CSV table of C-alpha atoms in Angstrom, one decimal:
chain,number,residue,atom,x,y,z
Q,1,UNK,CA,-112.8,36.1,-100.5
Q,2,UNK,CA,-110.9,33.4,-98.7
Q,3,UNK,CA,-111.3,35.2,-95.4
Q,4,UNK,CA,-115.0,35.4,-96.1
Q,5,UNK,CA,-115.1,31.6,-96.8
Q,6,UNK,CA,-113.2,30.8,-93.6
Q,7,UNK,CA,-115.4,33.1,-91.5
Q,8,UNK,CA,-118.4,31.5,-93.0
Q,9,UNK,CA,-117.1,28.0,-92.2
Q,10,UNK,CA,-116.4,29.1,-88.6
Q,11,UNK,CA,-119.9,30.5,-88.4
Q,12,UNK,CA,-121.4,27.3,-89.8
Q,13,UNK,CA,-119.3,25.2,-87.5
Q,14,UNK,CA,-120.3,27.2,-84.4
Q,15,UNK,CA,-124.0,27.1,-85.5
Q,16,UNK,CA,-123.8,23.3,-85.8
Q,17,UNK,CA,-122.1,23.1,-82.5
Q,18,UNK,CA,-124.7,25.3,-80.8
Q,19,UNK,CA,-127.5,23.3,-82.3
Q,20,UNK,CA,-125.9,20.1,-81.1
Q,21,UNK,CA,-125.5,21.5,-77.6
Q,22,UNK,CA,-129.1,22.6,-77.7
Q,23,UNK,CA,-130.2,19.0,-78.6
Q,24,UNK,CA,-128.0,17.6,-75.8
Q,25,UNK,CA,-129.6,19.9,-73.2
Q,26,UNK,CA,-133.2,19.2,-74.4
Q,27,UNK,CA,-135.2,16.5,-72.5
Q,28,UNK,CA,-136.5,13.4,-74.3
Q,29,UNK,CA,-140.0,14.9,-74.1
Q,30,UNK,CA,-138.9,18.1,-75.7
Q,31,UNK,CA,-137.2,16.2,-78.5
Q,32,UNK,CA,-140.3,14.1,-79.0
Q,33,UNK,CA,-142.4,17.2,-79.3
Q,34,UNK,CA,-140.1,18.4,-82.1
Q,35,UNK,CA,-140.1,15.0,-83.7
Q,36,UNK,CA,-143.9,15.0,-83.9
Q,37,UNK,CA,-143.7,18.4,-85.7
Q,38,UNK,CA,-141.4,16.7,-88.3
Q,39,UNK,CA,-137.9,17.6,-87.1
Q,40,UNK,CA,-135.5,15.0,-88.4
Q,41,UNK,CA,-132.6,16.3,-86.4
Q,42,UNK,CA,-134.5,15.9,-83.1
Q,43,UNK,CA,-135.3,12.3,-84.2
Q,44,UNK,CA,-131.6,11.6,-84.8
Q,45,UNK,CA,-130.7,13.2,-81.5
Q,46,UNK,CA,-133.2,11.1,-79.6
Q,47,UNK,CA,-132.2,8.0,-81.4
Q,48,UNK,CA,-128.5,8.5,-80.6
Q,49,UNK,CA,-129.4,9.2,-77.0
Q,50,UNK,CA,-131.6,6.2,-76.5
Q,51,UNK,CA,-130.7,3.5,-79.0
Q,52,UNK,CA,-128.0,2.1,-76.7
Q,53,UNK,CA,-130.3,1.1,-73.8
Q,54,UNK,CA,-133.0,-0.2,-76.1
Q,55,UNK,CA,-130.5,-2.2,-78.2
Q,56,UNK,CA,-128.9,-3.7,-75.1
Q,57,UNK,CA,-132.2,-4.6,-73.6
Q,58,UNK,CA,-133.2,-6.5,-76.8
Q,59,UNK,CA,-129.8,-8.0,-77.0
Q,60,UNK,CA,-129.8,-9.3,-73.4
Q,61,UNK,CA,-133.3,-10.6,-73.8
Q,62,UNK,CA,-132.6,-12.5,-77.0
Q,63,UNK,CA,-128.8,-12.8,-77.3
Q,64,UNK,CA,-129.2,-12.2,-81.0
Q,65,UNK,CA,-127.7,-9.1,-82.6
Q,66,UNK,CA,-129.9,-9.2,-85.7
Q,67,UNK,CA,-133.1,-9.4,-83.6
Q,68,UNK,CA,-131.8,-6.7,-81.3
Q,69,UNK,CA,-131.2,-4.4,-84.3
Q,70,UNK,CA,-134.6,-5.1,-85.8
Q,71,UNK,CA,-136.2,-4.4,-82.4
Q,72,UNK,CA,-134.4,-1.2,-82.0
Q,73,UNK,CA,-135.5,-0.1,-85.5
Q,74,UNK,CA,-139.1,-1.1,-84.8
Q,75,UNK,CA,-139.1,0.7,-81.5
Q,76,UNK,CA,-138.2,4.1,-83.1
Q,77,UNK,CA,-140.6,3.5,-86.0
Q,78,UNK,CA,-143.3,2.8,-83.5
Q,79,UNK,CA,-142.4,6.0,-81.7
Q,80,UNK,CA,-143.1,7.9,-84.9
Q,81,UNK,CA,-146.5,6.3,-85.4
Q,82,UNK,CA,-147.6,6.2,-81.7
Q,83,UNK,CA,-145.5,9.0,-80.2
Q,84,UNK,CA,-148.7,11.1,-79.6
Q,85,UNK,CA,-150.0,8.5,-77.2
Q,86,UNK,CA,-147.0,9.1,-74.9
Q,87,UNK,CA,-148.1,10.8,-71.7
Q,88,UNK,CA,-145.3,12.4,-69.7
Q,89,UNK,CA,-147.4,12.3,-66.5
Q,90,UNK,CA,-147.4,8.5,-66.6
Q,91,UNK,CA,-143.6,8.1,-66.8
Q,92,UNK,CA,-140.5,8.8,-68.7
Q,93,UNK,CA,-140.1,8.4,-72.4
Q,94,UNK,CA,-137.4,5.8,-71.9
Q,95,UNK,CA,-139.8,3.6,-70.0
Q,96,UNK,CA,-142.3,4.1,-72.9
Q,97,UNK,CA,-139.6,3.0,-75.3
Q,98,UNK,CA,-138.7,0.0,-73.1
Q,99,UNK,CA,-142.4,-1.0,-73.2
Q,100,UNK,CA,-142.5,-0.9,-77.0
Q,101,UNK,CA,-139.2,-2.9,-77.1
Q,102,UNK,CA,-140.5,-5.4,-74.7
Q,103,UNK,CA,-143.6,-6.1,-76.8
Q,104,UNK,CA,-141.4,-6.6,-79.9
Q,105,UNK,CA,-139.0,-8.8,-78.0
Q,106,UNK,CA,-141.7,-11.0,-76.6
Q,107,UNK,CA,-143.2,-11.5,-80.0
Q,108,UNK,CA,-139.7,-12.6,-81.3
Q,109,UNK,CA,-139.1,-14.9,-78.3
Q,110,UNK,CA,-142.5,-16.5,-78.8
Q,111,UNK,CA,-141.8,-17.0,-82.5
Q,112,UNK,CA,-138.4,-18.4,-81.7
Q,113,UNK,CA,-139.9,-20.9,-79.3
Q,114,UNK,CA,-142.4,-22.0,-82.0
Q,115,UNK,CA,-139.7,-22.4,-84.6
Q,116,UNK,CA,-137.2,-24.0,-82.2
Q,117,UNK,CA,-139.1,-25.9,-79.4
Q,118,UNK,CA,-135.9,-26.8,-77.7
Q,119,UNK,CA,-134.5,-23.9,-75.7
Q,120,UNK,CA,-131.0,-23.7,-77.2
Q,121,UNK,CA,-129.9,-21.1,-74.7
Q,122,UNK,CA,-131.0,-23.2,-71.8
Q,123,UNK,CA,-129.2,-26.2,-73.2
Q,124,UNK,CA,-126.1,-24.1,-73.8
Q,125,UNK,CA,-126.2,-22.7,-70.3
Q,126,UNK,CA,-126.4,-26.1,-68.6
Q,127,UNK,CA,-123.4,-27.5,-70.4
Q,128,UNK,CA,-121.2,-27.2,-67.3
Q,129,UNK,CA,-118.4,-29.7,-67.9
Q,130,UNK,CA,-115.4,-27.4,-68.3
Q,131,UNK,CA,-116.2,-24.5,-66.0
Q,132,UNK,CA,-113.3,-24.4,-63.6
Q,133,UNK,CA,-110.8,-21.7,-64.0
Q,134,UNK,CA,-112.7,-18.8,-65.4
Q,135,UNK,CA,-111.2,-15.6,-66.7
Q,136,UNK,CA,-113.3,-12.5,-66.3
Q,137,UNK,CA,-114.4,-12.7,-69.9
Q,138,UNK,CA,-115.5,-16.3,-69.5
Q,139,UNK,CA,-117.4,-15.4,-66.4
Q,140,UNK,CA,-119.2,-12.6,-68.2
Q,141,UNK,CA,-120.0,-14.9,-71.0
Q,142,UNK,CA,-121.5,-17.5,-68.6
Q,143,UNK,CA,-123.6,-14.8,-66.9
Q,144,UNK,CA,-124.9,-13.6,-70.3
Q,145,UNK,CA,-125.9,-17.2,-71.1
Q,146,UNK,CA,-127.5,-17.6,-67.7
Q,147,UNK,CA,-129.5,-14.4,-68.1
Q,148,UNK,CA,-130.8,-15.4,-71.5
Q,149,UNK,CA,-131.8,-18.8,-70.1
Q,150,UNK,CA,-134.1,-17.2,-67.5
Q,151,UNK,CA,-137.9,-17.4,-68.1
Q,152,UNK,CA,-138.9,-14.2,-69.9
Q,153,UNK,CA,-140.8,-12.6,-67.0
Q,154,UNK,CA,-137.8,-12.8,-64.7
Q,155,UNK,CA,-135.3,-12.0,-67.5
Q,156,UNK,CA,-137.0,-8.7,-68.4
Q,157,UNK,CA,-136.9,-7.6,-64.8
Q,158,UNK,CA,-133.3,-8.5,-64.3
Q,159,UNK,CA,-132.2,-6.9,-67.6
Q,160,UNK,CA,-134.1,-3.7,-67.0
Q,161,UNK,CA,-133.2,-3.2,-63.3
Q,162,UNK,CA,-129.8,-4.9,-63.0
Q,163,UNK,CA,-128.3,-4.4,-66.4
Q,164,UNK,CA,-129.9,-1.2,-67.6
Q,165,UNK,CA,-130.2,0.4,-64.1
Q,166,UNK,CA,-133.9,1.3,-64.7
Q,167,UNK,CA,-135.7,2.3,-61.6
Q,168,UNK,CA,-138.5,0.0,-60.2
Q,169,UNK,CA,-141.0,2.6,-61.4
Q,170,UNK,CA,-139.6,2.7,-64.9
Q,171,UNK,CA,-139.5,-1.1,-65.1
Q,172,UNK,CA,-143.1,-1.3,-63.7
Q,173,UNK,CA,-144.3,1.0,-66.5
Q,174,UNK,CA,-142.4,-0.9,-69.2
Q,175,UNK,CA,-143.5,-4.3,-67.9
Q,176,UNK,CA,-147.1,-3.1,-67.3
Q,177,UNK,CA,-147.2,-4.4,-63.7
Q,178,UNK,CA,-147.1,-2.9,-60.2
Q,179,UNK,CA,-143.8,-2.0,-58.6
Q,180,UNK,CA,-144.2,-4.9,-56.1
Q,181,UNK,CA,-144.4,-7.4,-58.9
Q,182,UNK,CA,-141.2,-6.0,-60.4
Q,183,UNK,CA,-139.4,-6.4,-57.0
Q,184,UNK,CA,-140.6,-10.0,-56.6
Q,185,UNK,CA,-139.8,-11.0,-60.2
Q,186,UNK,CA,-136.4,-9.4,-59.8
Q,187,UNK,CA,-135.7,-11.2,-56.6
Q,188,UNK,CA,-136.9,-14.5,-58.1
Q,189,UNK,CA,-134.8,-13.9,-61.2
Q,190,UNK,CA,-131.7,-13.3,-59.2
Q,191,UNK,CA,-132.3,-16.4,-57.2
Q,192,UNK,CA,-132.6,-18.6,-60.3
Q,193,UNK,CA,-129.4,-16.9,-61.6
Q,194,UNK,CA,-127.6,-17.6,-58.4
Q,195,UNK,CA,-128.5,-21.3,-58.7
Q,196,UNK,CA,-127.4,-21.4,-62.3
Q,197,UNK,CA,-124.1,-19.6,-61.7
Q,198,UNK,CA,-123.4,-21.8,-58.6
Q,199,UNK,CA,-123.9,-24.8,-60.8
Q,200,UNK,CA,-121.3,-23.5,-63.2
Q,201,UNK,CA,-119.1,-22.7,-60.2
Q,202,UNK,CA,-118.9,-19.1,-61.4
Q,203,UNK,CA,-119.3,-18.2,-57.7
Q,204,UNK,CA,-120.4,-20.1,-54.6
Q,205,UNK,CA,-124.0,-19.2,-53.7
Q,206,UNK,CA,-124.5,-18.3,-50.1
Q,207,UNK,CA,-127.7,-18.8,-48.2
Q,208,UNK,CA,-128.6,-16.7,-45.2
I,1,UNK,CA,-134.7,-19.6,-46.7
I,2,UNK,CA,-133.5,-16.4,-48.4
I,3,UNK,CA,-130.6,-16.2,-50.7
I,4,UNK,CA,-128.1,-13.5,-50.4
I,5,UNK,CA,-128.5,-11.6,-53.7
I,6,UNK,CA,-125.4,-9.4,-53.4
I,7,UNK,CA,-123.0,-11.7,-55.3
I,8,UNK,CA,-125.5,-12.0,-58.2
I,9,UNK,CA,-125.9,-8.3,-58.2
I,10,UNK,CA,-122.2,-7.8,-58.3
I,11,UNK,CA,-121.7,-10.2,-61.2
I,12,UNK,CA,-124.6,-8.6,-63.1
I,13,UNK,CA,-123.0,-5.2,-62.5
I,14,UNK,CA,-119.8,-6.5,-64.0
I,15,UNK,CA,-121.8,-7.7,-67.0
I,16,UNK,CA,-123.6,-4.3,-67.3
I,17,UNK,CA,-120.2,-2.5,-67.2
I,18,UNK,CA,-118.8,-4.9,-69.8
I,19,UNK,CA,-121.7,-4.2,-72.2
I,20,UNK,CA,-122.2,-0.5,-71.4
I,21,UNK,CA,-120.7,0.6,-74.7
I,22,UNK,CA,-122.6,-1.8,-77.0
I,23,UNK,CA,-124.8,0.0,-79.5
I,24,UNK,CA,-126.8,-0.8,-82.6
I,25,UNK,CA,-124.9,-0.5,-85.9
I,26,UNK,CA,-124.9,2.9,-87.7
I,27,UNK,CA,-126.9,1.4,-90.6
I,28,UNK,CA,-130.0,1.4,-88.3
I,29,UNK,CA,-129.8,5.2,-88.0
I,30,UNK,CA,-129.4,5.5,-91.8
I,31,UNK,CA,-132.5,3.3,-92.3
I,32,UNK,CA,-134.5,5.1,-89.7
I,33,UNK,CA,-133.7,8.5,-91.3
I,34,UNK,CA,-135.0,7.2,-94.6
I,35,UNK,CA,-138.1,6.0,-92.9
I,36,UNK,CA,-138.5,9.3,-91.1
I,37,UNK,CA,-138.6,11.2,-94.4
I,38,UNK,CA,-141.3,8.9,-95.8
I,39,UNK,CA,-143.2,9.0,-92.5
I,40,UNK,CA,-143.1,12.8,-92.7
I,41,UNK,CA,-144.5,12.8,-96.2
I,42,UNK,CA,-147.3,10.3,-95.3
I,43,UNK,CA,-148.1,12.4,-92.3
I,44,UNK,CA,-148.5,15.6,-94.4
I,45,UNK,CA,-150.7,13.8,-96.9
I,46,UNK,CA,-152.8,12.2,-94.1
I,47,UNK,CA,-153.3,15.5,-92.3
I,48,UNK,CA,-153.9,17.7,-95.3
I,49,UNK,CA,-156.0,15.4,-97.4
I,50,UNK,CA,-159.2,15.5,-95.3
I,51,UNK,CA,-159.2,19.3,-95.3
I,52,UNK,CA,-158.4,19.5,-99.0
I,53,UNK,CA,-160.8,16.7,-99.9
I,54,UNK,CA,-163.6,18.3,-97.9
I,55,UNK,CA,-163.0,21.7,-99.3
I,56,UNK,CA,-162.6,20.4,-102.9
I,57,UNK,CA,-165.8,18.4,-102.6
I,58,UNK,CA,-167.7,21.4,-101.3
I,59,UNK,CA,-166.5,23.5,-104.1
I,60,UNK,CA,-167.2,20.8,-106.7
I,61,UNK,CA,-170.8,20.3,-105.4
I,62,UNK,CA,-171.3,24.1,-105.3
I,63,UNK,CA,-170.0,24.6,-108.8
I,64,UNK,CA,-172.1,21.7,-110.2
I,65,UNK,CA,-175.3,22.9,-108.5
I,66,UNK,CA,-174.7,26.5,-109.5
I,67,UNK,CA,-174.1,25.6,-113.1
I,68,UNK,CA,-177.2,23.5,-113.4
I,69,UNK,CA,-179.4,26.2,-112.0
I,70,UNK,CA,-178.0,29.3,-113.8
I,71,UNK,CA,-176.6,28.3,-117.1
I,72,UNK,CA,-178.8,28.0,-120.2
I,73,UNK,CA,-178.9,24.6,-121.9
I,74,UNK,CA,-176.6,25.8,-124.7
I,75,UNK,CA,-173.9,26.8,-122.2
I,76,UNK,CA,-173.9,23.2,-120.8
I,77,UNK,CA,-172.2,22.0,-123.8
I,78,UNK,CA,-169.2,24.3,-123.2
I,79,UNK,CA,-166.3,22.3,-121.7
I,80,UNK,CA,-165.8,22.4,-118.0
I,81,UNK,CA,-163.1,24.9,-117.0
I,82,UNK,CA,-160.0,22.8,-117.0
I,83,UNK,CA,-156.5,23.9,-116.6
I,84,UNK,CA,-153.8,21.9,-117.9
I,85,UNK,CA,-151.1,22.3,-115.3
I,86,UNK,CA,-147.9,20.4,-115.2
I,87,UNK,CA,-147.3,18.9,-111.8
I,88,UNK,CA,-144.2,20.5,-110.3
I,89,UNK,CA,-141.2,18.7,-109.1
I,90,UNK,CA,-141.6,17.9,-105.4
I,91,UNK,CA,-139.7,20.4,-103.3
I,92,UNK,CA,-138.4,19.9,-99.8
I,93,UNK,CA,-141.3,20.9,-97.5
I,94,UNK,CA,-138.9,22.3,-94.9
I,95,UNK,CA,-137.7,25.0,-97.2
I,96,UNK,CA,-138.3,28.2,-95.3
I,97,UNK,CA,-138.9,30.5,-98.1
I,98,UNK,CA,-140.6,29.0,-101.1
I,99,UNK,CA,-140.5,30.9,-104.3
I,100,UNK,CA,-143.6,33.1,-104.8
I,101,UNK,CA,-145.1,34.6,-107.9
I,102,UNK,CA,-147.3,37.6,-108.3
I,103,UNK,CA,-150.3,37.7,-110.5
I,104,UNK,CA,-152.5,40.7,-111.3
I,105,UNK,CA,-156.3,40.2,-111.1
I,106,UNK,CA,-158.4,42.1,-113.6
I,107,UNK,CA,-161.0,44.0,-111.7
I,108,UNK,CA,-163.8,46.4,-112.6
I,109,UNK,CA,-162.9,49.9,-113.7
I,110,UNK,CA,-162.3,52.2,-110.7
I,111,UNK,CA,-161.9,49.3,-108.3
I,112,UNK,CA,-158.5,48.8,-106.7
I,113,UNK,CA,-156.4,46.1,-108.3
I,114,UNK,CA,-155.5,43.1,-106.2
I,115,UNK,CA,-152.3,41.1,-106.4
I,116,UNK,CA,-151.9,37.5,-105.5
I,117,UNK,CA,-148.7,36.2,-104.1
I,118,UNK,CA,-148.6,32.4,-104.5
I,119,UNK,CA,-146.2,29.8,-103.2
I,120,UNK,CA,-144.9,27.0,-105.3
I,121,UNK,CA,-147.0,23.8,-105.5
I,122,UNK,CA,-146.5,21.3,-102.7
I,123,UNK,CA,-147.2,17.7,-103.8
I,124,UNK,CA,-149.9,15.9,-101.8
I,125,UNK,CA,-149.4,12.5,-103.2
I,126,UNK,CA,-146.2,10.4,-102.9
I,127,UNK,CA,-145.5,9.0,-105.4
I,128,UNK,CA,-147.6,11.1,-107.7
I,129,UNK,CA,-149.4,9.1,-110.4
I,130,UNK,CA,-149.2,10.3,-114.0
I,131,UNK,CA,-150.9,13.7,-114.4
I,132,UNK,CA,-152.3,15.1,-117.6
I,133,UNK,CA,-155.2,17.4,-116.8
I,134,UNK,CA,-156.9,18.7,-113.8
I,135,UNK,CA,-158.7,21.5,-112.1
I,136,UNK,CA,-157.4,24.3,-110.0
I,137,UNK,CA,-159.8,25.0,-107.1
I,138,UNK,CA,-159.6,28.0,-104.8
I,139,UNK,CA,-160.3,27.0,-101.2
I,140,UNK,CA,-160.0,28.4,-97.7
I,141,UNK,CA,-158.1,26.5,-95.1
I,142,UNK,CA,-156.8,27.1,-91.6
I,143,UNK,CA,-153.2,28.4,-91.6
I,144,UNK,CA,-152.2,25.2,-89.8
I,145,UNK,CA,-152.4,23.5,-93.2
I,146,UNK,CA,-149.4,25.6,-94.3
I,147,UNK,CA,-147.4,24.1,-91.4
I,148,UNK,CA,-148.3,20.6,-92.5
I,149,UNK,CA,-146.4,21.1,-95.8
I,150,UNK,CA,-143.4,22.5,-93.9
I,151,UNK,CA,-144.1,26.3,-94.2
I,152,UNK,CA,-143.4,28.3,-91.1
I,153,UNK,CA,-146.5,29.8,-89.4
I,154,UNK,CA,-146.5,31.8,-86.2
I,155,UNK,CA,-148.5,30.2,-83.4
I,156,UNK,CA,-150.9,33.2,-83.2
I,157,UNK,CA,-151.8,32.8,-86.9
I,158,UNK,CA,-152.6,29.1,-86.8
I,159,UNK,CA,-156.3,29.5,-86.4
I,160,UNK,CA,-156.7,32.1,-89.2
I,161,UNK,CA,-157.9,31.0,-92.6
I,162,UNK,CA,-155.8,31.3,-95.7
I,163,UNK,CA,-156.5,30.9,-99.4
I,164,UNK,CA,-155.1,28.0,-101.3
I,165,UNK,CA,-155.3,26.6,-104.8
I,166,UNK,CA,-155.7,22.8,-104.9
I,167,UNK,CA,-154.8,21.0,-108.0
I,168,UNK,CA,-157.3,18.2,-108.4
I,169,UNK,CA,-156.6,15.5,-110.9
I,170,UNK,CA,-159.1,14.1,-113.4
I,171,UNK,CA,-159.9,11.2,-111.0
I,172,UNK,CA,-160.8,13.8,-108.4
I,173,UNK,CA,-157.8,13.4,-106.1
I,174,UNK,CA,-155.9,16.4,-104.8
I,175,UNK,CA,-152.5,16.3,-106.3
I,176,UNK,CA,-150.8,19.5,-105.1
I,177,UNK,CA,-151.5,22.6,-103.2
I,178,UNK,CA,-150.2,26.2,-103.2
I,179,UNK,CA,-151.0,29.0,-100.8
I,180,UNK,CA,-152.2,32.4,-101.9
I,181,UNK,CA,-152.0,35.7,-100.3
I,182,UNK,CA,-154.3,38.3,-101.8
I,183,UNK,CA,-153.1,41.9,-101.5
I,184,UNK,CA,-154.9,45.0,-102.6
I,185,UNK,CA,-153.1,47.9,-104.1
């Protein structure tokens, strides 16, 4: 009897492992197809795979954990409701998710601006009286603040391409603009960042 | 004048590496899983209801017209066939093998008897309002309707039609559905 129970447990364990491996090997699009048929495990697998980039995108855009978590939740709920409108020939599912996240983030940013007309992040970022001997952690913190103080159009390009390693094509899909626009926004965003960081003496900006 | 972007990119790369492991809290997954279950139920109701409502209304209209034309005036006073059925407890739609029951249909002498194999009732409303009396309507639906309540259907059978009993409440809304397989002996 005991042997049977142990064998059963081993069998169940190996089945669960096999199912997990199957989910790992499935593409985002395959998981989405299963989700739309009502498969909760596929939904959980896709969420675990993609919540990180979406959460970090929202976090870098807003610098607010609560908003970032709300946005992450809203993105995956929106995927359930609008997943059928995803067209794999137009781009990856990740860029589709970034696009949803971006819309939610922009709404939150606009609301924040209405509620708090003074840009707190900008104020915080320009407070440069004590920035001399930075540790790595402090530098990182200054960069975070500088990123969030960028105007949203440049911020989203920098966050997607430089922080989340999205390709220009993926970013263009998410930001609903041509690839050339992404490149120019990215370049402009980096330039503004360089000026900000030079001002804080995080590093010396070089001109060529 | 063009600025060298490399130092900015380096410092952004450092930030990306620093934040690479940041993830949303586990509560979000728990909340989303709850939302998934309710989305699934809403989806089943949304998809099944038009079919069921259409079929139910056709049957109701047909029954009404048929009765008016054929039945004598005395018969009109007889109560409309109503079946008091207790609404079953909702069962998980993903259950692969729902319990089935067999019922024997009385047929004319000499004719082969037919058996009906029925599934359990699947609720169509969530949450279901109080139910006292209702009507059981036999309708034909595409087999894809079975998939919508979580029953497994092979791809090649999706377009075929299946029999189903729809439990319609007194207010005319479909409350539950069960699928019927008719077999002849």
